[in-house]
Amino acid sequence: APLNIIEERTVGPDLGEDSIKAGAISLVIGFLLVILFMFYKYKFLGLIANVSLIVNLTLLMGILTVLEATLTLPGIAGIILTVGMAVDANVLIFERIKEEIKVEKNNLIAFDDGYKKARTAVLDANITTLIAAVILFFFGSGPVKGFAITLGIGIVSTLFSVFYFARHLTSVYVSKNKDNTITL
């Protein structure tokens, strides 16, 4: 199939800077809305998920800083997707815990079973996206590689923050409230 160029544009530095500012503003607004939703929906566990999300973004930005990465519009898109995947992981886990609490009266067992049963779905989603990021990195160019790098690092930091950080905070909360009713 022949390649026909339909349109070509050159973006000046002012327009590029405006796009990056708009992307950063959308990231902040989306992040705040996600924090409010998670707190509203899951109460204290939502607070744990929010702290985990902040840790996730801090790790991601720290790694990008160490790599001396330049934040571009595709990079911001990768960060936004990372936030979405981190929230998705927490929602899957909390909903699974909620199902286990209905069946199992012991909060500790319900918590542990919820994490174990949600692990497969969370890992499948994140590993599949990581494979796509690796493919984009090797076959893409320029901005696509930046998106792939940000997304790949974001997936790794998401898995760490969900399965290490959030799980330990949640286990402390559940163990302190093992005899009380945990509201999800």
PDB file of C-alpha atoms in Angstrom:
ATOM      1  CA  ALA A   1       0.000   0.000   0.000  1.00  0.00           C
ATOM      2  CA  PRO A   2       1.412   3.364  -0.927  1.00  0.00           C
ATOM      3  CA  LEU A   3       2.045   5.939   1.776  1.00  0.00           C
ATOM      4  CA  ASN A   4       0.357   9.260   1.033  1.00  0.00           C
ATOM      5  CA  ILE A   5       1.095  12.198   3.303  1.00  0.00           C
ATOM      6  CA  ILE A   6      -2.200  13.946   3.898  1.00  0.00           C
ATOM      7  CA  GLU A   7      -1.072  16.572   6.364  1.00  0.00           C
ATOM      8  CA  GLU A   8       2.178  17.714   7.919  1.00  0.00           C
ATOM      9  CA  ARG A   9       2.540  20.209  10.762  1.00  0.00           C
ATOM     10  CA  THR A  10       5.378  21.880  12.533  1.00  0.00           C
ATOM     11  CA  VAL A  11       4.671  22.778  16.129  1.00  0.00           C
ATOM     12  CA  GLY A  12       6.408  25.796  17.542  1.00  0.00           C
ATOM     13  CA  PRO A  13       7.879  25.841  21.051  1.00  0.00           C
ATOM     14  CA  ASP A  14       5.000  27.953  22.420  1.00  0.00           C
ATOM     15  CA  LEU A  15       2.347  25.508  21.202  1.00  0.00           C
ATOM     16  CA  GLY A  16       4.367  22.541  22.475  1.00  0.00           C
ATOM     17  CA  GLU A  17       4.793  24.209  25.863  1.00  0.00           C
ATOM     18  CA  ASP A  18       1.040  24.937  26.002  1.00  0.00           C
ATOM     19  CA  SER A  19       0.286  21.292  25.237  1.00  0.00           C
ATOM     20  CA  ILE A  20       2.589  20.100  27.997  1.00  0.00           C
ATOM     21  CA  LYS A  21       1.029  22.548  30.465  1.00  0.00           C
ATOM     22  CA  ALA A  22      -2.466  21.390  29.469  1.00  0.00           C
ATOM     23  CA  GLY A  23      -1.362  17.768  29.872  1.00  0.00           C
ATOM     24  CA  ALA A  24       0.086  18.464  33.312  1.00  0.00           C
ATOM     25  CA  ILE A  25      -3.107  20.261  34.368  1.00  0.00           C
ATOM     26  CA  SER A  26      -5.219  17.326  33.156  1.00  0.00           C
ATOM     27  CA  LEU A  27      -2.946  14.958  35.105  1.00  0.00           C
ATOM     28  CA  VAL A  28      -3.426  16.964  38.318  1.00  0.00           C
ATOM     29  CA  ILE A  29      -7.206  17.286  37.855  1.00  0.00           C
ATOM     30  CA  GLY A  30      -7.571  13.595  37.035  1.00  0.00           C
ATOM     31  CA  PHE A  31      -5.371  12.643  39.974  1.00  0.00           C
ATOM     32  CA  LEU A  32      -7.457  14.735  42.391  1.00  0.00           C
ATOM     33  CA  LEU A  33     -10.717  13.269  41.060  1.00  0.00           C
ATOM     34  CA  VAL A  34      -9.332   9.747  41.440  1.00  0.00           C
ATOM     35  CA  ILE A  35      -8.261  10.487  45.019  1.00  0.00           C
ATOM     36  CA  LEU A  36     -11.722  11.812  45.892  1.00  0.00           C
ATOM     37  CA  PHE A  37     -13.454   8.833  44.267  1.00  0.00           C
ATOM     38  CA  MET A  38     -11.248   6.243  45.971  1.00  0.00           C
ATOM     39  CA  PHE A  39     -11.744   7.855  49.361  1.00  0.00           C
ATOM     40  CA  TYR A  40     -15.515   8.091  48.829  1.00  0.00           C
ATOM     41  CA  LYS A  41     -15.870   4.518  47.558  1.00  0.00           C
ATOM     42  CA  TYR A  42     -13.489   2.631  49.864  1.00  0.00           C
ATOM     43  CA  LYS A  43     -13.205   4.869  52.949  1.00  0.00           C
ATOM     44  CA  PHE A  44     -10.010   4.050  54.875  1.00  0.00           C
ATOM     45  CA  LEU A  45      -8.828   1.492  52.319  1.00  0.00           C
ATOM     46  CA  GLY A  46      -9.316   4.217  49.720  1.00  0.00           C
ATOM     47  CA  LEU A  47      -6.987   6.394  51.766  1.00  0.00           C
ATOM     48  CA  ILE A  48      -4.439   3.562  51.708  1.00  0.00           C
ATOM     49  CA  ALA A  49      -4.887   3.273  47.937  1.00  0.00           C
ATOM     50  CA  ASN A  50      -4.353   7.033  47.599  1.00  0.00           C
ATOM     51  CA  VAL A  51      -1.161   6.940  49.664  1.00  0.00           C
ATOM     52  CA  SER A  52      -0.005   4.008  47.535  1.00  0.00           C
ATOM     53  CA  LEU A  53      -0.790   6.007  44.396  1.00  0.00           C
ATOM     54  CA  ILE A  54       1.271   8.947  45.658  1.00  0.00           C
ATOM     55  CA  VAL A  55       4.148   6.576  46.450  1.00  0.00           C
ATOM     56  CA  ASN A  56       3.766   5.115  42.953  1.00  0.00           C
ATOM     57  CA  LEU A  57       3.975   8.530  41.288  1.00  0.00           C
ATOM     58  CA  THR A  58       6.891   9.539  43.509  1.00  0.00           C
ATOM     59  CA  LEU A  59       8.781   6.390  42.528  1.00  0.00           C
ATOM     60  CA  LEU A  60       7.976   6.948  38.853  1.00  0.00           C
ATOM     61  CA  MET A  61       9.096  10.581  38.906  1.00  0.00           C
ATOM     62  CA  GLY A  62      12.206   9.658  40.907  1.00  0.00           C
ATOM     63  CA  ILE A  63      13.234   7.001  38.403  1.00  0.00           C
ATOM     64  CA  LEU A  64      12.561   9.355  35.492  1.00  0.00           C
ATOM     65  CA  THR A  65      14.683  11.995  37.234  1.00  0.00           C
ATOM     66  CA  VAL A  66      17.549   9.554  37.739  1.00  0.00           C
ATOM     67  CA  LEU A  67      17.328   8.655  34.042  1.00  0.00           C
ATOM     68  CA  GLU A  68      17.325  12.396  33.244  1.00  0.00           C
ATOM     69  CA  ALA A  69      14.182  11.951  31.174  1.00  0.00           C
ATOM     70  CA  THR A  70      12.514  14.989  29.649  1.00  0.00           C
ATOM     71  CA  LEU A  71       8.796  15.169  30.361  1.00  0.00           C
ATOM     72  CA  THR A  72       6.959  15.349  27.047  1.00  0.00           C
ATOM     73  CA  LEU A  73       3.296  15.084  26.132  1.00  0.00           C
ATOM     74  CA  PRO A  74       3.589  11.333  25.401  1.00  0.00           C
ATOM     75  CA  GLY A  75       5.417  10.930  28.726  1.00  0.00           C
ATOM     76  CA  ILE A  76       2.552  12.662  30.515  1.00  0.00           C
ATOM     77  CA  ALA A  77       0.145  10.299  28.723  1.00  0.00           C
ATOM     78  CA  GLY A  78       2.197   7.377  30.068  1.00  0.00           C
ATOM     79  CA  ILE A  79       1.935   8.776  33.589  1.00  0.00           C
ATOM     80  CA  ILE A  80      -1.832   9.227  33.238  1.00  0.00           C
ATOM     81  CA  LEU A  81      -2.158   5.627  32.042  1.00  0.00           C
ATOM     82  CA  THR A  82      -0.018   4.513  34.990  1.00  0.00           C
ATOM     83  CA  VAL A  83      -2.387   6.266  37.404  1.00  0.00           C
ATOM     84  CA  GLY A  84      -5.327   4.516  35.765  1.00  0.00           C
ATOM     85  CA  MET A  85      -3.681   1.109  35.982  1.00  0.00           C
ATOM     86  CA  ALA A  86      -2.735   1.635  39.635  1.00  0.00           C
ATOM     87  CA  VAL A  87      -6.309   2.568  40.500  1.00  0.00           C
ATOM     88  CA  ASP A  88      -7.567  -0.427  38.518  1.00  0.00           C
ATOM     89  CA  ALA A  89      -5.299  -2.745  40.503  1.00  0.00           C
ATOM     90  CA  ASN A  90      -6.522  -1.365  43.823  1.00  0.00           C
ATOM     91  CA  VAL A  91     -10.169  -1.555  42.757  1.00  0.00           C
ATOM     92  CA  LEU A  92      -9.755  -5.180  41.662  1.00  0.00           C
ATOM     93  CA  ILE A  93      -8.130  -6.080  44.979  1.00  0.00           C
ATOM     94  CA  PHE A  94     -10.641  -4.220  47.147  1.00  0.00           C
ATOM     95  CA  GLU A  95     -13.627  -5.647  45.289  1.00  0.00           C
ATOM     96  CA  ARG A  96     -12.172  -9.136  45.683  1.00  0.00           C
ATOM     97  CA  ILE A  97     -11.643  -8.527  49.407  1.00  0.00           C
ATOM     98  CA  LYS A  98     -15.250  -7.323  49.620  1.00  0.00           C
ATOM     99  CA  GLU A  99     -16.425 -10.599  48.050  1.00  0.00           C
ATOM    100  CA  GLU A 100     -14.261 -12.632  50.415  1.00  0.00           C
ATOM    101  CA  ILE A 101     -15.588 -10.774  53.474  1.00  0.00           C
ATOM    102  CA  LYS A 102     -19.128 -11.868  52.493  1.00  0.00           C
ATOM    103  CA  VAL A 103     -18.042 -15.525  52.481  1.00  0.00           C
ATOM    104  CA  GLU A 104     -15.365 -15.575  55.187  1.00  0.00           C
ATOM    105  CA  LYS A 105     -16.115 -14.077  58.589  1.00  0.00           C
ATOM    106  CA  ASN A 106     -12.451 -13.826  59.584  1.00  0.00           C
ATOM    107  CA  ASN A 107     -11.137 -10.493  58.259  1.00  0.00           C
ATOM    108  CA  LEU A 108      -7.520 -11.692  58.108  1.00  0.00           C
ATOM    109  CA  ILE A 109      -8.374 -14.707  55.945  1.00  0.00           C
ATOM    110  CA  ALA A 110     -10.712 -12.619  53.751  1.00  0.00           C
ATOM    111  CA  PHE A 111      -7.984 -10.025  53.255  1.00  0.00           C
ATOM    112  CA  ASP A 112      -5.361 -12.627  52.391  1.00  0.00           C
ATOM    113  CA  ASP A 113      -7.679 -14.548  50.043  1.00  0.00           C
ATOM    114  CA  GLY A 114      -8.777 -11.314  48.365  1.00  0.00           C
ATOM    115  CA  TYR A 115      -5.199 -10.361  47.569  1.00  0.00           C
ATOM    116  CA  LYS A 116      -4.318 -13.863  46.395  1.00  0.00           C
ATOM    117  CA  LYS A 117      -7.333 -14.160  44.102  1.00  0.00           C
ATOM    118  CA  ALA A 118      -6.936 -10.659  42.641  1.00  0.00           C
ATOM    119  CA  ARG A 119      -3.195 -11.104  42.013  1.00  0.00           C
ATOM    120  CA  THR A 120      -3.702 -13.056  38.771  1.00  0.00           C
ATOM    121  CA  ALA A 121      -5.980 -10.441  37.193  1.00  0.00           C
ATOM    122  CA  VAL A 122      -3.727  -7.564  38.249  1.00  0.00           C
ATOM    123  CA  LEU A 123      -0.566  -9.281  37.013  1.00  0.00           C
ATOM    124  CA  ASP A 124      -2.204 -10.279  33.710  1.00  0.00           C
ATOM    125  CA  ALA A 125      -3.296  -6.714  32.984  1.00  0.00           C
ATOM    126  CA  ASN A 126       0.032  -5.173  33.931  1.00  0.00           C
ATOM    127  CA  ILE A 127       2.263  -7.747  32.234  1.00  0.00           C
ATOM    128  CA  THR A 128       0.223  -7.495  29.033  1.00  0.00           C
ATOM    129  CA  THR A 129       0.626  -3.720  29.065  1.00  0.00           C
ATOM    130  CA  LEU A 130       4.340  -4.083  29.854  1.00  0.00           C
ATOM    131  CA  ILE A 131       4.755  -6.339  26.809  1.00  0.00           C
ATOM    132  CA  ALA A 132       3.023  -3.691  24.687  1.00  0.00           C
ATOM    133  CA  ALA A 133       5.346  -1.023  26.137  1.00  0.00           C
ATOM    134  CA  VAL A 134       8.417  -3.119  25.276  1.00  0.00           C
ATOM    135  CA  ILE A 135       7.168  -3.604  21.715  1.00  0.00           C
ATOM    136  CA  LEU A 136       6.479   0.133  21.394  1.00  0.00           C
ATOM    137  CA  PHE A 137       9.959   0.889  22.686  1.00  0.00           C
ATOM    138  CA  PHE A 138      11.726  -1.376  20.195  1.00  0.00           C
ATOM    139  CA  PHE A 139       9.597  -0.571  17.154  1.00  0.00           C
ATOM    140  CA  GLY A 140       8.652   3.036  17.904  1.00  0.00           C
ATOM    141  CA  SER A 141      10.636   6.192  17.487  1.00  0.00           C
ATOM    142  CA  GLY A 142      11.030   9.470  19.360  1.00  0.00           C
ATOM    143  CA  PRO A 143       7.869  10.311  21.309  1.00  0.00           C
ATOM    144  CA  VAL A 144       6.580   6.728  21.124  1.00  0.00           C
ATOM    145  CA  LYS A 145       9.738   5.509  22.877  1.00  0.00           C
ATOM    146  CA  GLY A 146       9.253   8.168  25.567  1.00  0.00           C
ATOM    147  CA  PHE A 147       5.696   6.974  26.105  1.00  0.00           C
ATOM    148  CA  ALA A 148       6.863   3.355  26.255  1.00  0.00           C
ATOM    149  CA  ILE A 149       9.615   4.121  28.775  1.00  0.00           C
ATOM    150  CA  THR A 150       7.290   6.089  31.044  1.00  0.00           C
ATOM    151  CA  LEU A 151       4.611   3.420  30.798  1.00  0.00           C
ATOM    152  CA  GLY A 152       7.051   0.567  31.446  1.00  0.00           C
ATOM    153  CA  ILE A 153       8.559   2.220  34.502  1.00  0.00           C
ATOM    154  CA  GLY A 154       5.055   3.140  35.662  1.00  0.00           C
ATOM    155  CA  ILE A 155       3.901  -0.473  35.464  1.00  0.00           C
ATOM    156  CA  VAL A 156       6.835  -1.690  37.540  1.00  0.00           C
ATOM    157  CA  SER A 157       6.287   1.033  40.140  1.00  0.00           C
ATOM    158  CA  THR A 158       2.562   0.233  40.164  1.00  0.00           C
ATOM    159  CA  LEU A 159       3.177  -3.429  40.885  1.00  0.00           C
ATOM    160  CA  PHE A 160       5.593  -2.499  43.667  1.00  0.00           C
ATOM    161  CA  SER A 161       3.251   0.032  45.252  1.00  0.00           C
ATOM    162  CA  VAL A 162       0.203  -2.259  45.044  1.00  0.00           C
ATOM    163  CA  PHE A 163       1.715  -5.578  46.095  1.00  0.00           C
ATOM    164  CA  TYR A 164       4.267  -4.316  48.573  1.00  0.00           C
ATOM    165  CA  PHE A 165       3.356  -0.908  49.926  1.00  0.00           C
ATOM    166  CA  ALA A 166      -0.471  -0.964  49.824  1.00  0.00           C
ATOM    167  CA  ARG A 167      -0.641  -4.604  50.871  1.00  0.00           C
ATOM    168  CA  HIS A 168       1.436  -3.967  53.976  1.00  0.00           C
ATOM    169  CA  LEU A 169      -0.553  -0.869  54.953  1.00  0.00           C
ATOM    170  CA  THR A 170      -3.781  -2.794  54.387  1.00  0.00           C
ATOM    171  CA  SER A 171      -2.544  -5.770  56.408  1.00  0.00           C
ATOM    172  CA  VAL A 172      -1.702  -3.493  59.341  1.00  0.00           C
ATOM    173  CA  TYR A 173      -5.179  -1.953  59.159  1.00  0.00           C
ATOM    174  CA  VAL A 174      -6.931  -5.333  58.888  1.00  0.00           C
ATOM    175  CA  SER A 175      -4.881  -6.914  61.680  1.00  0.00           C
ATOM    176  CA  LYS A 176      -5.698  -4.018  64.023  1.00  0.00           C
ATOM    177  CA  ASN A 177      -9.393  -4.375  63.109  1.00  0.00           C
ATOM    178  CA  LYS A 178      -9.566  -8.163  62.821  1.00  0.00           C
ATOM    179  CA  ASP A 179     -12.497  -8.383  65.207  1.00  0.00           C
ATOM    180  CA  ASN A 180     -14.347  -5.316  63.911  1.00  0.00           C
ATOM    181  CA  THR A 181     -16.431  -4.922  60.790  1.00  0.00           C
ATOM    182  CA  ILE A 182     -14.352  -3.534  57.927  1.00  0.00           C
ATOM    183  CA  THR A 183     -16.395  -1.348  55.622  1.00  0.00           C
ATOM    184  CA  LEU A 184     -15.563  -1.417  51.950  1.00  0.00           C
TER     185      LEU A 184
END
